[in-house]
Amino acid sequence: MKNKALKRLICGLSALLVCFSLFSFKLAPIVQKDTVVNSGFKLKTIIIDPGHGGKPTGTGHFSHGASGSYSTERGVTLAIGLKLQKAIEKELNDVKAVLTRTTEDDVSWERRSEIANENKGNLFISLHCNSLSDRTVREATGHRHGKTVYKSVRVPNRSGKGVLLLVYGTWRGHEEEKAISKSHLEGGESEGDEMNAGLDPNDPESIILINQYKSKFRQGSIHLANLINTEFVETDGRPSEGIREQGVLVLCHSAMPAVLVETGYINNPDDEAYLNSEKGQDEIVSSIIRALKYYKDEVEQVIK
C-alpha cells in the first residue's frame, strides 16, 4: 500500500518540477486558463524568519546581527516580519503566516528551522539586513628622513546598497536531505506525507522520493527568489546584487523552498533610512506579497 502511495507522490512531485521548469524566471502573464489544471497542492503555511535577535533563548548558534548608525538589524527585521505576517494573512486567501520570533529575544539558527518544519511550512522566508566590513586604508602620518610615513587604519565601508537574495549552497545538500527525511518520511503529517510516515530513509524508493523533494524545493527556492528580486528592481527601483548561493544553516535545514532576503545595507546611511521608514518597510512587504501571489498562482496549477 505504501509503495503505491509513494509512487503516486513521486509522480505528483515530478509534475510540479515540470511546472517550475517551464515557467520563465521573469515576471510575465501566468499561463492561459486553457493550458492548466489544478494540481491539488495548496499553499497553506509560510514561515517568516526575522533574522537575529537580542537576548539568546535556549541552546545553539546565535548572532546579534549588523548595526547601523542608529538602528539594528534585529529591530528592522522584526518590524518588517510583523508587517509581512499581517499582509500575508490579509491578502493571501487561506494562508497562515508563522513567525520564528515575535519579540526582541533571539532564537537559535537550529530552532528557527525546527519551527519551520514543525509547522509544516510550504515556504520559508528569512529576513535580514546586509552590512559591509570596515576597509583597511593607508594614511599619511608625517615625514621622516624626507619620506612620507604611512599607517594602516580601518574605516567604515558604506558603499553597499540595495537588495540581495540567497538560496542554500548545494554543498550542504546532505543536510537538507536529512531535514526532508525527518519531516516528510519519518513522521510527516502534512498533505500527502501521512502515507510516507515510517518509511525507511535508506530504502531505494525513499531515496528517490527524497531527491524529488530536494529538486522541487531547490527549484522553488530559486524561482521565488527571482520573483522577489524582480519586484524589488522593477517595481521599487531598488539596486540589486541578484541571487547567490550561500551555506546558510536555516535555509538548508528547512524542508521546504527557502529564501533569505537581504533587504538593504543597514550601514549605508540611505539604506538605513529607507529600512527604518514606514514607506520603505511597506514597499518591501508589498514587493514580497506580490511575488508570493505569483508563486501561489503558479504552484497551485500544473501545465498540461
XYZ file of C-alpha atoms in Angstrom:
304
model
C 0.000 0.000 0.000
C 2.781 2.389 0.940
C 4.663 1.593 -2.257
C 1.640 2.591 -4.361
C 1.220 5.800 -2.370
C 4.917 6.509 -2.716
C 4.761 6.124 -6.489
C 1.759 8.445 -6.686
C 3.573 11.097 -4.659
C 6.708 10.799 -6.808
C 4.554 11.367 -9.900
C 2.973 14.408 -8.252
C 6.332 15.887 -7.328
C 7.573 15.292 -10.868
C 4.597 17.215 -12.229
C 5.429 20.199 -10.016
C 9.036 20.086 -11.214
C 7.803 20.285 -14.794
C 5.730 23.272 -13.757
C 8.765 25.111 -12.334
C 10.991 24.242 -15.287
C 8.519 25.648 -17.794
C 7.958 28.965 -16.074
C 10.267 31.830 -17.028
C 12.306 33.356 -14.224
C 10.991 36.754 -15.307
C 7.627 38.106 -14.330
C 5.164 37.505 -17.115
C 1.489 36.682 -17.502
C 0.994 33.486 -15.521
C -0.467 30.996 -18.016
C -3.595 30.944 -20.106
C -6.574 29.318 -18.402
C -6.968 26.624 -21.026
C -3.412 25.337 -20.514
C -3.614 24.424 -16.837
C -5.302 22.029 -14.468
C -5.443 22.165 -10.669
C -2.651 20.066 -9.142
C -4.403 19.652 -5.789
C -1.498 21.348 -3.989
C -2.400 24.343 -1.839
C -0.007 26.856 -0.327
C -1.104 26.755 3.306
C 1.715 27.907 5.581
C 4.518 30.430 5.102
C 7.277 30.712 7.714
C 8.628 34.230 8.294
C 12.032 34.341 9.960
C 13.073 37.795 11.281
C 16.844 37.378 11.423
C 18.912 37.692 14.616
C 17.718 38.982 17.973
C 18.822 40.312 21.334
C 18.968 38.029 24.368
C 19.628 34.385 23.346
C 16.998 31.826 24.365
C 17.837 28.127 24.512
C 20.952 26.500 23.078
C 22.535 26.568 19.646
C 24.077 29.176 17.384
C 23.196 32.871 17.744
C 24.230 36.180 16.199
C 23.233 39.724 17.146
C 23.424 40.779 13.501
C 24.529 44.054 11.966
C 24.047 47.615 13.167
C 23.689 50.981 11.514
C 24.321 54.417 12.942
C 21.086 54.362 14.964
C 19.307 51.046 14.332
C 19.905 47.306 14.491
C 19.289 44.510 12.015
C 17.296 42.548 14.613
C 14.940 45.507 15.150
C 14.388 46.176 11.449
C 13.780 42.516 10.545
C 11.244 42.073 13.348
C 9.320 45.188 12.267
C 9.214 44.001 8.641
C 8.384 40.431 9.706
C 5.369 41.505 11.776
C 4.063 43.592 8.875
C 4.634 40.755 6.425
C 2.703 38.328 8.635
C -0.335 40.628 8.690
C -0.141 41.241 4.940
C 0.070 37.518 4.097
C -2.936 36.614 6.210
C -4.900 39.556 4.791
C -4.028 39.228 1.097
C -3.358 35.511 0.516
C -6.543 33.524 0.937
C -6.379 30.683 3.483
C -2.612 31.062 4.013
C -1.219 31.102 7.550
C 1.978 33.001 8.376
C 4.122 31.753 11.268
C 6.921 33.851 12.782
C 10.058 32.228 14.182
C 10.263 35.043 16.727
C 7.823 37.749 17.822
C 9.950 39.552 20.421
C 13.432 41.054 20.675
C 14.748 37.809 22.170
C 16.932 35.783 19.817
C 16.142 32.262 18.625
C 18.947 29.888 17.652
C 19.570 29.098 13.991
C 18.714 25.454 14.668
C 15.444 26.295 16.435
C 14.308 28.550 13.557
C 14.383 25.701 11.047
C 12.768 23.376 13.604
C 9.876 25.828 13.963
C 9.509 25.863 10.179
C 9.421 22.066 9.932
C 7.200 21.560 12.982
C 4.616 23.918 11.488
C 4.742 22.035 8.152
C 5.649 25.177 6.255
C 5.368 25.302 2.474
C 7.749 28.268 2.195
C 10.479 29.744 4.399
C 11.389 33.442 4.079
C 14.267 34.707 6.228
C 14.565 38.498 6.569
C 17.938 40.178 7.077
C 19.870 43.430 6.612
C 23.220 43.438 4.882
C 26.399 45.199 6.008
C 29.977 45.582 4.823
C 33.053 45.108 6.996
C 35.386 48.027 7.591
C 38.035 48.725 4.956
C 41.749 48.972 5.684
C 43.374 52.049 4.168
C 46.810 53.660 4.433
C 47.033 57.206 5.728
C 49.996 59.557 5.658
C 51.029 60.439 9.207
C 54.073 62.610 8.545
C 57.565 62.520 7.111
C 60.842 61.023 8.222
C 64.179 61.430 6.518
C 62.438 63.038 3.582
C 59.984 60.160 3.097
C 56.254 60.013 3.796
C 55.288 57.789 6.718
C 52.070 55.790 6.444
C 49.961 53.733 8.831
C 47.107 51.325 8.214
C 43.724 52.298 9.669
C 40.267 50.777 9.491
C 37.412 52.917 8.187
C 33.714 52.121 7.728
C 32.738 50.822 4.299
C 29.359 52.337 3.481
C 29.431 51.616 -0.242
C 26.961 48.698 -0.186
C 23.439 49.484 -1.392
C 20.319 47.566 -2.305
C 18.990 44.037 -2.000
C 20.422 40.537 -2.267
C 18.631 37.168 -2.383
C 20.216 33.953 -1.069
C 19.410 30.265 -1.539
C 21.234 27.446 0.207
C 24.547 26.258 -1.203
C 24.374 22.868 -2.905
C 27.444 21.714 -0.957
C 25.126 21.464 2.081
C 22.549 19.375 0.236
C 23.077 16.365 2.501
C 21.795 18.444 5.421
C 18.597 19.251 3.565
C 18.185 15.560 2.744
C 18.228 14.792 6.480
C 15.650 17.516 7.132
C 13.424 16.195 4.326
C 13.711 12.640 5.614
C 12.781 13.660 9.150
C 9.921 15.957 8.122
C 8.378 14.059 5.221
C 9.313 10.390 5.630
C 9.871 9.521 9.266
C 6.792 11.186 10.668
C 5.277 13.500 8.104
C 1.826 14.852 8.793
C 1.410 17.429 6.023
C -0.613 16.904 2.861
C 0.415 13.594 1.294
C 3.038 12.865 3.949
C 0.834 10.723 6.163
C 1.256 7.911 3.625
C 5.050 8.143 3.949
C 5.399 8.112 7.723
C 7.664 5.315 8.867
C 9.344 4.734 5.504
C 12.963 3.615 5.699
C 15.137 6.581 4.554
C 17.710 4.082 3.227
C 15.220 2.244 1.031
C 15.858 2.903 -2.710
C 12.334 4.205 -3.284
C 12.669 6.520 -0.267
C 15.950 7.864 -1.656
C 14.190 8.601 -4.957
C 11.449 10.423 -3.068
C 13.944 12.468 -1.043
C 15.735 13.501 -4.236
C 12.407 14.504 -5.799
C 11.610 16.653 -2.782
C 15.087 18.186 -2.805
C 14.887 19.036 -6.501
C 11.419 20.534 -6.112
C 12.447 22.627 -3.105
C 15.624 23.782 -4.857
C 13.785 24.964 -7.955
C 11.056 26.530 -5.833
C 13.663 28.460 -3.833
C 15.343 29.855 -6.936
C 12.026 30.682 -8.570
C 10.681 32.551 -5.537
C 13.987 34.424 -5.165
C 13.723 35.531 -8.793
C 10.147 36.686 -8.343
C 11.002 38.733 -5.224
C 14.102 40.203 -6.828
C 12.144 41.227 -9.927
C 9.594 43.042 -7.782
C 12.300 44.885 -5.848
C 14.042 46.010 -9.020
C 11.222 46.617 -11.499
C 8.555 47.939 -9.122
C 10.527 49.629 -6.332
C 13.594 50.626 -8.360
C 15.972 49.113 -5.792
C 19.572 48.267 -6.724
C 20.137 44.503 -6.565
C 23.112 42.188 -6.307
C 20.956 39.363 -7.667
C 20.649 35.821 -6.356
C 23.507 33.850 -4.805
C 24.158 30.504 -3.187
C 25.364 30.573 0.406
C 25.773 27.926 3.081
C 23.050 29.283 5.376
C 22.006 26.806 8.073
C 18.375 27.925 8.385
C 17.861 27.510 4.634
C 19.321 24.019 4.191
C 17.748 22.710 7.417
C 14.243 23.802 6.375
C 12.462 21.042 4.445
C 10.718 23.391 2.008
C 11.587 26.061 -0.577
C 13.598 28.658 1.357
C 14.882 32.146 0.523
C 16.919 34.634 2.545
C 16.145 38.273 1.732
C 18.833 40.874 2.434
C 16.523 43.887 2.481
C 19.272 46.536 2.324
C 22.614 47.665 3.736
C 21.994 48.913 7.247
C 25.462 50.526 7.437
C 24.703 52.638 4.359
C 23.007 55.893 5.520
C 20.495 55.957 2.646
C 19.554 52.303 3.006
C 19.325 52.592 6.794
C 16.891 55.493 6.485
C 14.838 53.504 3.959
C 14.790 50.343 6.093
C 13.574 52.266 9.133
C 10.909 54.291 7.335
C 7.259 53.288 7.066
C 7.469 53.822 3.315
C 10.494 51.578 2.936
C 9.134 48.781 5.107
C 5.741 48.918 3.380
C 7.391 48.734 -0.054
C 9.488 45.734 0.974
C 6.418 43.922 2.314
C 4.331 44.790 -0.753
C 7.016 43.508 -3.129
C 7.268 40.204 -1.263
C 3.469 39.872 -1.245
C 3.225 40.425 -4.999
C 5.907 37.786 -5.574
C 4.091 35.353 -3.269
C 0.861 35.843 -5.193
C 2.600 34.958 -8.457
C 4.242 31.960 -6.793
C 0.976 30.762 -5.249
C -0.890 31.015 -8.559
C 1.831 29.026 -10.289
C 2.383 26.173 -7.832
C -1.346 25.575 -7.444
C -1.556 24.827 -11.157
C 0.204 22.290 -13.427
C 0.925 22.615 -17.151
C -0.892 20.003 -19.307
